[in-house]
Short mmCIF file of C-alpha atoms in Angstrom, two decimals:
data_model
loop_
_atom_site.label_atom_id
_atom_site.label_comp_id
_atom_site.label_asym_id
_atom_site.label_seq_id
_atom_site.Cartn_x
_atom_site.Cartn_y
_atom_site.Cartn_z
CA MET M 29 -130.14 116.23 217.29
CA ARG M 30 -129.95 119.42 219.45
CA LEU M 31 -132.94 118.39 221.59
CA THR M 32 -131.44 115.06 222.72
CA GLU M 33 -128.16 116.78 223.49
CA ALA M 34 -129.91 119.41 225.54
CA LEU M 35 -132.00 116.89 227.45
CA GLN M 36 -128.84 115.20 228.53
CA PHE M 37 -128.04 118.29 230.64
CA PHE M 38 -130.62 117.02 233.15
CA PRO M 39 -129.17 115.00 236.02
CA GLY M 40 -129.80 111.22 235.57
CA ILE M 41 -130.70 111.58 231.84
CA GLY M 42 -128.39 109.63 229.55
CA LYS M 43 -128.40 109.32 225.78
CA LYS M 44 -131.11 106.59 225.64
CA SER M 45 -133.51 108.40 228.00
CA ALA M 46 -132.94 111.69 226.12
CA GLU M 47 -133.86 109.97 222.80
CA ARG M 48 -137.00 108.51 224.37
CA ILE M 49 -138.10 111.92 225.75
CA ALA M 50 -137.30 113.60 222.48
CA PHE M 51 -139.48 111.15 220.53
CA TYR M 52 -142.26 111.47 223.08
CA ILE M 53 -142.18 115.31 222.53
CA LEU M 54 -142.26 114.83 218.74
CA SER M 55 -145.27 112.51 218.93
CA ASN M 56 -147.06 114.68 221.58
CA PRO M 57 -146.38 118.25 220.46
CA GLN M 58 -148.93 119.80 222.88
CA ASP M 59 -147.11 118.34 225.91
CA GLY M 60 -143.80 119.53 224.39
CA LYS M 61 -145.20 123.09 224.09
CA LYS M 62 -146.49 123.01 227.68
CA ILE M 63 -142.98 121.99 228.93
CA ALA M 64 -141.29 124.64 226.77
CA GLU M 65 -143.67 127.34 228.04
CA SER M 66 -143.19 126.29 231.66
CA VAL M 67 -139.42 126.30 231.30
CA GLU M 68 -139.49 129.74 229.73
CA GLU M 69 -141.85 131.06 232.40
CA VAL M 70 -139.65 129.75 235.20
CA LEU M 71 -136.55 131.26 233.70
CA SER M 72 -138.17 134.67 233.07
CA LYS M 73 -140.04 134.98 236.37
CA ILE M 74 -137.97 133.24 239.00
CA LYS M 75 -135.31 135.24 240.71
CA PHE M 76 -133.35 135.11 243.98
CA CYS M 77 -134.72 136.74 247.10
CA ASN M 78 -132.45 139.58 248.11
CA ILE M 79 -132.73 138.73 251.76
CA CYS M 80 -132.54 134.99 252.06
CA GLY M 81 -131.23 133.91 248.62
CA ASN M 82 -134.09 131.50 248.08
CA ILE M 83 -135.75 131.30 244.67
CA THR M 84 -138.92 133.38 244.36
CA VAL M 85 -141.30 135.10 241.97
CA GLU M 86 -141.47 138.23 244.10
CA ASP M 87 -138.56 139.92 245.86
CA PRO M 88 -138.51 139.65 248.92
CA CYS M 89 -139.90 136.13 249.01
CA SER M 90 -143.16 135.13 250.68
CA ILE M 91 -141.24 133.72 253.68
CA CYS M 92 -139.13 136.82 254.24
CA SER M 93 -142.09 139.16 253.91
CA SER M 94 -144.45 137.10 256.08
CA HIS M 95 -145.25 138.53 259.55
CA GLU M 96 -146.87 135.31 260.67
CA ARG M 97 -143.51 133.49 260.87
CA ASN M 98 -141.09 133.54 263.75
CA ARG M 99 -138.71 136.36 262.70
CA THR M 100 -136.25 135.79 265.44
CA THR M 101 -134.95 132.47 264.09
CA ILE M 102 -132.99 131.83 260.90
CA CYS M 103 -132.32 128.31 259.48
CA VAL M 104 -129.19 128.30 257.31
CA VAL M 105 -129.26 125.82 254.41
CA GLU M 106 -127.11 125.08 251.41
CA LYS M 107 -129.55 125.31 248.53
CA PRO M 108 -133.12 126.30 247.72
CA MET M 109 -134.18 122.61 247.58
CA ASP M 110 -133.36 122.31 251.27
CA VAL M 111 -135.88 125.06 252.01
CA PHE M 112 -138.48 123.13 250.14
CA ALA M 113 -137.67 119.95 252.05
CA ILE M 114 -138.03 121.66 255.47
CA GLU M 115 -141.18 123.50 254.36
CA ARG M 116 -142.67 120.25 253.10
CA ALA M 117 -142.21 118.72 256.49
CA GLY M 118 -144.11 121.62 258.10
CA ILE M 119 -141.93 121.52 261.25
CA TYR M 120 -140.34 124.99 261.21
CA ASP M 121 -141.95 128.45 261.10
CA GLY M 122 -138.89 130.69 261.17
CA LEU M 123 -136.88 132.39 258.39
CA TYR M 124 -134.23 130.95 256.15
CA HIS M 125 -130.86 131.86 254.67
CA VAL M 126 -129.63 130.02 251.58
CA LEU M 127 -125.86 129.90 251.27
CA GLY M 128 -125.81 128.84 247.59
CA GLY M 129 -123.06 126.28 248.20
CA LEU M 130 -120.67 124.90 250.79
CA ILE M 131 -117.04 125.67 251.54
CA SER M 132 -115.01 123.28 249.46
CA PRO M 133 -111.42 124.36 248.63
CA LEU M 134 -111.02 121.38 246.32
CA ASP M 135 -113.75 122.88 244.14
CA ASN M 136 -112.23 126.38 244.42
CA ARG M 137 -115.10 127.48 246.70
CA GLY M 138 -114.03 129.46 249.75
CA PRO M 139 -116.16 131.44 252.25
CA ASP M 140 -116.18 134.47 249.94
CA GLU M 141 -117.83 132.43 247.14
CA ILE M 142 -120.98 131.69 249.18
CA ARG M 143 -123.51 133.93 250.93
CA ILE M 144 -121.86 134.08 254.33
CA GLU M 145 -121.33 137.88 254.43
CA PRO M 146 -125.06 138.58 253.88
CA LEU M 147 -125.81 136.22 256.79
CA ILE M 148 -123.39 138.10 259.08
CA LEU M 149 -125.09 141.38 258.02
CA ARG M 150 -128.48 139.84 258.93
CA ALA M 151 -127.11 138.74 262.31
CA LYS M 152 -125.99 142.35 262.90
CA LYS M 153 -129.16 144.08 261.76
CA GLU M 154 -132.01 141.72 262.63
CA ASP M 155 -133.32 141.03 266.10
CA LEU M 156 -132.47 137.29 266.19
CA ASN M 157 -132.59 134.75 269.01
CA GLU M 158 -131.28 131.77 267.17
CA ILE M 159 -129.46 130.71 264.03
CA ILE M 160 -129.89 127.01 263.14
CA ILE M 161 -127.14 125.65 260.88
CA ALA M 162 -128.74 123.01 258.66
CA THR M 163 -126.02 122.24 256.17
CA ASN M 164 -125.68 118.57 255.10
CA PRO M 165 -123.67 116.32 257.49
CA THR M 166 -120.93 115.85 254.91
CA THR M 167 -117.27 116.85 255.21
CA GLU M 168 -117.91 120.17 253.35
CA GLY M 169 -121.18 120.75 255.28
CA GLU M 170 -119.46 120.28 258.61
CA ALA M 171 -116.57 122.55 257.64
CA THR M 172 -119.07 125.25 256.58
CA ALA M 173 -120.91 124.83 259.89
CA LEU M 174 -117.65 125.26 261.78
CA TYR M 175 -116.83 128.31 259.75
CA LEU M 176 -120.28 129.84 260.41
CA GLN M 177 -120.07 129.08 264.15
CA GLU M 178 -116.69 130.92 264.23
CA SER M 179 -118.02 133.91 262.21
CA LEU M 180 -121.22 134.34 264.23
CA LYS M 181 -119.91 133.79 267.72
CA GLU M 182 -119.32 137.49 268.34
CA PHE M 183 -123.12 138.15 268.23
CA ASN M 184 -125.36 137.46 271.28
CA ILE M 185 -127.33 134.80 269.35
CA LYS M 186 -127.78 131.11 270.04
CA ILE M 187 -126.04 129.15 267.35
CA SER M 188 -127.32 125.58 266.93
CA ARG M 189 -126.57 122.64 264.59
CA ILE M 190 -129.27 120.25 263.38
CA ALA M 191 -129.04 116.84 265.10
CA GLN M 192 -127.32 113.88 263.40
CA GLY M 193 -128.09 110.25 263.93
CA ILE M 194 -130.02 107.19 262.80
CA PRO M 195 -132.64 107.90 260.12
CA VAL M 196 -136.16 106.71 261.01
CA GLY M 197 -137.06 103.24 259.68
CA THR M 198 -133.50 101.96 259.26
CA ASP M 199 -131.49 99.38 261.19
CA LEU M 200 -128.80 100.17 263.67
CA ASP M 201 -126.54 97.48 262.28
CA PHE M 202 -126.46 99.20 258.86
CA ALA M 203 -125.33 102.52 260.40
CA ASP M 204 -121.70 103.51 259.98
CA ASP M 205 -119.47 104.28 262.98
CA ILE M 206 -119.56 108.03 262.53
CA THR M 207 -123.30 108.13 262.41
CA LEU M 208 -123.57 105.93 265.51
CA LEU M 209 -121.03 108.17 267.31
CA ARG M 210 -122.99 111.29 266.42
CA ALA M 211 -126.26 109.60 267.45
CA MET M 212 -124.75 108.69 270.85
CA GLU M 213 -123.31 112.19 271.33
CA GLY M 214 -126.68 113.71 270.47
CA ARG M 215 -128.79 111.34 272.61
CA ARG M 216 -131.50 113.06 274.77
CA GLU M 217 -133.20 112.31 277.97
CA PHE M 218 -136.86 111.22 278.00
CA LYS M 219 -139.10 113.98 279.26
CA ASP M 220 -142.32 113.32 281.16
CA MET D 11 -113.07 90.97 239.41
CA ILE D 12 -114.19 92.06 242.86
CA LYS D 13 -111.39 93.77 244.88
CA ARG D 14 -111.17 94.53 248.57
CA LYS D 15 -108.72 97.31 249.53
CA ASP D 16 -108.09 99.98 252.13
CA ALA D 17 -108.53 103.37 250.58
CA LEU D 18 -108.42 107.07 251.44
CA ILE D 19 -111.54 108.91 250.22
CA LEU D 20 -110.23 112.01 248.42
CA LYS D 21 -113.38 113.61 247.06
CA SER D 22 -117.03 112.75 246.58
CA TYR D 23 -119.66 114.48 244.54
CA ASN D 24 -123.28 113.99 243.76
CA TYR D 25 -124.23 111.99 240.65
CA SER D 26 -127.72 111.57 239.18
CA ASN D 27 -130.71 111.58 241.59
CA SER D 28 -129.28 109.63 244.54
CA SER D 29 -125.81 108.41 243.78
CA LYS D 30 -122.30 109.71 244.43
CA ILE D 31 -119.00 109.40 242.61
CA ILE D 32 -115.99 109.05 244.88
CA HIS D 33 -112.32 109.52 244.03
CA ILE D 34 -110.06 107.31 246.19
CA LEU D 35 -106.43 106.58 246.72
CA THR D 36 -106.04 102.83 247.30
CA GLU D 37 -103.49 101.10 249.59
CA ASP D 38 -101.25 100.51 246.53
CA SER D 39 -101.37 104.23 245.81
CA GLU D 40 -103.62 103.93 242.77
CA ARG D 41 -106.20 106.63 242.13
CA ILE D 42 -109.58 105.40 241.00
CA SER D 43 -113.15 106.63 240.62
CA LEU D 44 -116.17 104.63 241.79
CA ILE D 45 -119.94 105.10 241.61
CA ALA D 46 -121.69 104.57 244.92
CA LYS D 47 -125.23 103.93 243.81
CA GLY D 48 -127.97 105.28 246.06
CA ALA D 49 -125.38 106.71 248.41
CA ARG D 50 -127.42 109.91 249.07
CA ARG D 51 -130.46 108.03 250.31
CA THR D 52 -130.99 108.11 254.09
CA ASN D 53 -131.12 104.27 254.11
CA SER D 54 -128.01 103.82 252.05
CA ARG D 55 -125.54 101.26 253.39
CA PHE D 56 -122.63 103.51 252.42
CA GLY D 57 -123.69 106.37 254.69
CA GLY D 58 -120.76 108.23 256.30
CA ASN D 59 -118.33 105.49 255.22
CA ILE D 60 -117.48 107.28 251.94
CA GLU D 61 -117.00 110.84 253.23
CA PRO D 62 -113.83 112.55 252.13
CA LEU D 63 -110.96 112.19 254.58
CA ASN D 64 -112.07 108.75 255.72
CA LEU D 65 -109.73 105.78 255.63
CA SER D 66 -112.16 103.01 254.62
CA GLU D 67 -112.06 99.38 253.61
CA ILE D 68 -113.84 99.20 250.30
CA VAL D 69 -115.09 96.45 248.04
CA TYR D 70 -115.47 97.29 244.37
CA TYR D 71 -115.23 96.07 240.81
CA ILE D 72 -114.28 97.61 237.54
CA LYS D 73 -115.63 96.13 234.33
CA ARG D 74 -113.19 95.55 231.45
CA ASP D 75 -112.56 98.64 229.30
CA ARG D 76 -114.25 101.00 231.85
CA ASP D 77 -112.62 103.83 233.70
CA MET D 78 -115.04 103.94 236.51
CA GLY D 79 -115.81 101.14 238.89
CA ILE D 80 -118.84 100.25 241.07
CA LEU D 81 -118.58 100.43 244.85
CA LYS D 82 -120.13 97.39 246.52
CA GLU D 83 -119.28 97.93 250.21
CA ALA D 84 -117.46 100.40 252.38
CA MET D 85 -116.58 100.34 256.07
CA VAL D 86 -114.80 103.21 257.74
CA LYS D 87 -111.55 102.24 259.52
CA GLU D 88 -110.37 105.69 260.65
CA PRO D 89 -112.62 108.71 260.25
CA TYR D 90 -110.02 111.26 261.50
CA LEU D 91 -112.67 112.89 263.62
CA PHE D 92 -110.39 115.33 265.41
CA ILE D 93 -109.47 116.83 262.06
CA LYS D 94 -113.10 117.23 261.03
CA ASP D 95 -113.85 119.09 264.29
CA ASP D 96 -111.21 121.83 263.60
CA LEU D 97 -111.46 124.04 260.59
CA TYR D 98 -107.74 124.94 260.55
CA LYS D 99 -106.77 121.29 260.55
CA MET D 100 -109.45 120.61 257.90
CA ASN D 101 -107.81 123.11 255.60
CA ILE D 102 -104.39 121.42 255.97
CA ALA D 103 -106.04 118.00 255.39
CA TRP D 104 -107.72 119.36 252.23
CA GLY D 105 -104.29 120.44 251.03
CA LEU D 106 -102.94 116.88 251.57
CA LEU D 107 -105.94 115.35 249.76
CA TRP D 108 -105.57 117.87 246.94
CA ILE D 109 -101.94 116.85 246.43
CA ALA D 110 -102.92 113.14 246.31
CA LYS D 111 -105.57 113.99 243.74
CA ARG D 112 -103.37 116.20 241.51
CA ILE D 113 -99.88 114.76 241.65
CA PRO D 114 -99.14 113.64 238.10
CA ASP D 115 -97.95 110.05 238.89
CA PRO D 116 -98.84 108.84 242.40
CA GLN D 117 -95.73 107.10 243.71
CA ASP D 118 -95.74 103.91 245.74
CA GLY D 119 -95.89 104.90 249.31
CA LEU D 120 -98.12 107.90 248.76
CA PHE D 121 -101.09 106.17 250.49
CA GLY D 122 -98.98 105.45 253.56
CA LEU D 123 -97.59 108.97 253.65
CA GLU D 124 -101.05 110.48 253.41
CA ASN D 125 -102.36 108.36 256.28
CA ARG D 126 -99.24 108.95 258.45
CA SER D 127 -99.70 112.71 257.94
CA LEU D 128 -103.39 112.65 258.65
CA THR D 129 -102.72 110.65 261.85
CA PHE D 130 -100.28 113.37 262.97
CA LEU D 131 -102.91 115.97 262.17
CA ASN D 132 -105.56 113.97 264.05
CA ARG D 133 -103.26 113.77 267.05
CA GLY D 134 -103.02 117.55 267.39
CA PHE D 135 -100.11 118.66 265.16
CA LYS D 136 -100.85 121.38 262.65
CA GLU D 137 -98.89 123.10 259.90
CA GLU D 138 -95.74 121.07 260.76
CA VAL D 139 -97.55 118.09 259.30
CA LEU D 140 -97.55 119.78 255.92
CA ILE D 141 -93.77 120.27 256.06
CA TYR D 142 -93.29 116.61 257.09
CA PHE D 143 -95.57 115.63 254.22
CA MET D 144 -93.75 117.72 251.65
CA LEU D 145 -90.28 116.58 252.72
CA SER D 146 -91.40 112.95 252.54
CA LEU D 147 -93.12 113.57 249.17
CA PHE D 148 -89.81 114.93 247.75
CA HIS D 149 -88.19 111.70 248.92
CA LEU D 150 -90.92 109.50 247.30
CA SER D 151 -90.61 111.56 244.04
CA GLY D 152 -86.82 111.07 243.85
CA VAL D 153 -85.96 114.73 244.49
CA PRO D 154 -85.09 114.89 248.22
CA PRO D 155 -83.27 118.09 249.33
CA LYS D 156 -79.72 117.25 250.48
CA LEU D 157 -79.36 118.61 253.90
CA ASN D 158 -76.13 117.11 255.43
CA LYS D 159 -73.50 118.88 253.31
CA CYS D 160 -73.19 121.52 250.67
CA VAL D 161 -74.88 120.28 247.48
CA LYS D 162 -72.22 121.98 245.34
CA CYS D 163 -68.82 121.51 247.06
CA GLY D 164 -69.47 118.95 249.74
CA SER D 165 -68.46 121.24 252.60
CA LYS D 166 -70.09 120.42 255.94
CA GLU D 167 -70.29 124.09 256.89
CA VAL D 168 -73.79 124.59 255.41
CA LEU D 169 -75.51 127.92 256.32
CA PHE D 170 -77.99 128.41 253.50
CA PHE D 171 -80.72 126.47 251.64
CA ASP D 172 -80.96 126.90 247.94
CA VAL D 173 -84.02 125.71 246.05
CA THR D 174 -82.58 125.46 242.59
CA SER D 175 -79.29 123.80 243.76
CA GLY D 176 -81.35 121.13 245.52
CA GLY D 177 -80.59 121.63 249.22
CA ALA D 178 -78.13 123.05 251.68
CA VAL D 179 -75.19 125.14 250.50
CA CYS D 180 -72.16 126.78 252.12
CA GLU D 181 -71.26 130.43 252.34
CA ALA D 182 -69.08 130.24 249.18
CA CYS D 183 -71.66 128.43 247.06
CA LYS D 184 -74.78 130.42 248.12
CA LEU D 185 -76.76 132.31 245.47
CA GLY D 186 -78.72 135.56 245.74
CA THR D 187 -81.95 133.57 246.20
CA SER D 188 -80.65 131.30 249.00
CA PHE D 189 -82.40 131.18 252.38
CA ARG D 190 -80.21 131.68 255.49
CA LEU D 191 -80.66 128.52 257.56
CA ASN D 192 -79.33 129.52 261.03
CA ASN D 193 -80.61 126.74 263.31
CA LEU D 194 -83.20 125.42 260.84
CA LEU D 195 -81.07 122.64 259.36
CA ASN D 196 -81.63 120.38 262.40
CA LEU D 197 -85.29 121.21 262.38
CA LEU D 198 -85.65 120.12 258.73
CA ASN D 199 -83.81 116.87 259.49
CA ASP D 200 -86.12 116.29 262.50
CA LEU D 201 -89.30 117.03 260.49
CA LYS D 202 -88.14 114.71 257.73
CA LYS D 203 -87.89 111.92 260.31
CA GLY D 204 -91.34 112.66 261.73
CA ARG D 205 -90.10 114.36 264.90
CA LEU D 206 -92.70 117.10 264.75
CA ARG D 207 -92.45 118.34 268.36
CA GLU D 208 -89.39 120.43 267.44
CA TRP D 209 -91.69 122.77 265.43
CA LYS D 210 -92.91 124.39 268.63
CA GLU D 211 -89.29 125.44 269.51
CA ILE D 212 -88.94 127.95 266.62
CA THR D 213 -90.38 131.39 266.18
CA ASP D 214 -93.30 132.39 263.89
CA SER D 215 -91.00 134.07 261.37
CA GLU D 216 -88.81 130.97 261.25
CA ARG D 217 -91.89 128.85 260.62
CA ARG D 218 -92.98 131.09 257.79
CA LYS D 219 -89.52 130.87 256.31
CA VAL D 220 -89.48 127.02 256.40
CA ILE D 221 -92.89 126.85 254.83
CA ARG D 222 -91.77 129.21 252.05
CA MET D 223 -88.55 127.26 251.55
CA VAL D 224 -90.30 123.94 251.31
CA PHE D 225 -93.11 125.27 249.03
CA GLU D 226 -90.66 126.90 246.65
CA TYR D 227 -88.64 123.71 246.58
CA GLY D 228 -91.78 121.81 245.66
CA LEU D 229 -92.69 124.25 242.87
CA TYR D 230 -89.23 123.98 241.37
CA HIS D 231 -88.71 120.21 241.66
CA LEU D 232 -92.22 118.76 241.43
CA GLY D 233 -93.73 121.30 239.04
CA GLU D 234 -96.00 124.34 238.74
CA TRP D 235 -99.16 122.17 239.36
CA LEU D 236 -98.32 122.63 243.06
CA ASN D 237 -98.94 126.37 242.77
CA ARG D 238 -102.71 126.05 243.44
CA LEU D 239 -101.95 124.62 246.88
CA SER D 240 -101.69 128.26 248.16
CA ASP D 241 -105.40 128.77 247.24
CA ILE D 242 -106.42 125.83 249.37
CA LEU D 243 -104.37 126.36 252.45
CA PRO D 244 -105.24 129.16 254.86
CA PHE D 245 -103.45 132.44 254.19
CA GLU D 246 -101.59 132.36 257.46
CA ILE D 247 -100.02 128.99 256.51
CA MET D 248 -99.14 129.81 252.95
CA PRO D 249 -98.03 133.42 252.41
CA LYS D 250 -98.60 134.33 248.74
CA GLU D 251 -95.46 136.47 248.44
CA ARG D 252 -91.95 135.81 249.37
#
């Protein structure tokens, strides 16, 4: 059945789950139609913002065109989902830049394959005070951060990296050595 | 059966909502893939222990008739942090991991060679580590270049290096494609033995020549699969044209 095969494209959906969803759609055609229409709408209307690379209905996106946000700070992330995560937390009011991937030579992805050049152009053109590199603290994320730091250092802009350390609500004794080291390196003084 | 081994993490990628799949090279130079369930969650016990380039002690099991195992525990033993803080060294390390991942039949001793090379890189050596690694890999693969006397006639007056002949050759036996060695023969012998400090004593053009020689030797004797290494390593290390 084509539907069960197609459903298995989704992450985390195996053959059994795909069959269950397919039978649910067959027995609830209205829900199936809603899903199909939503998918079609998303695919026809959603595009990438020409400035930041985030997904959007209108180009430029609502964040890039907003004048209420801090337009002197750019937060660099790997993928659109990271923008959603930071926006959900409501802790940042600057602009974004979505790289669309990380440098990973083992996956045939070098600096030219991700949106680093558009970021350098933004650093040249826009009046920026700070660029926050918020790629994941993985080997590829760190390598990308190092590359960005090197590429952006010629501009008179503060380049910062998001802090790394112990996640809230977890135990120190479960933390690995590297996380503990980064947490110690990034410790901060109590302020009055 | 549950196994506990030291392993080098070669690659990791996301799988399903919160898990990762890791490719590892174990202490007995076996390549295996493991699922680390929930590894992407912030409260995961795996955390940074399964990042690529770590030497970690891992506990895992593989069910009968399955290709992929399940990771139970992981504890980093050597994170090679000085490599991860330097993009140039990172690129060389990626090259070393790529070879471990792609070499058709990982030989006994590959795990040790990878870790020795990464330790050199972590200590501050750079592209010379790649030459040491390649020369040792040729030895492990049973195709070491002969450097002490002419491969063809046995003369001790060797002045050239010939890839297709399998090592050093004399003036009379050289081919049109042979590299002139000058003082590089001693250097190759030093690098083979892990004396990497000698690399600093030669000029940039001599370094490039050694890299080309060794890379071409690898392509000829280990196979064309090695060709993609030039896409991974920085351009300044691996010139694309001879």
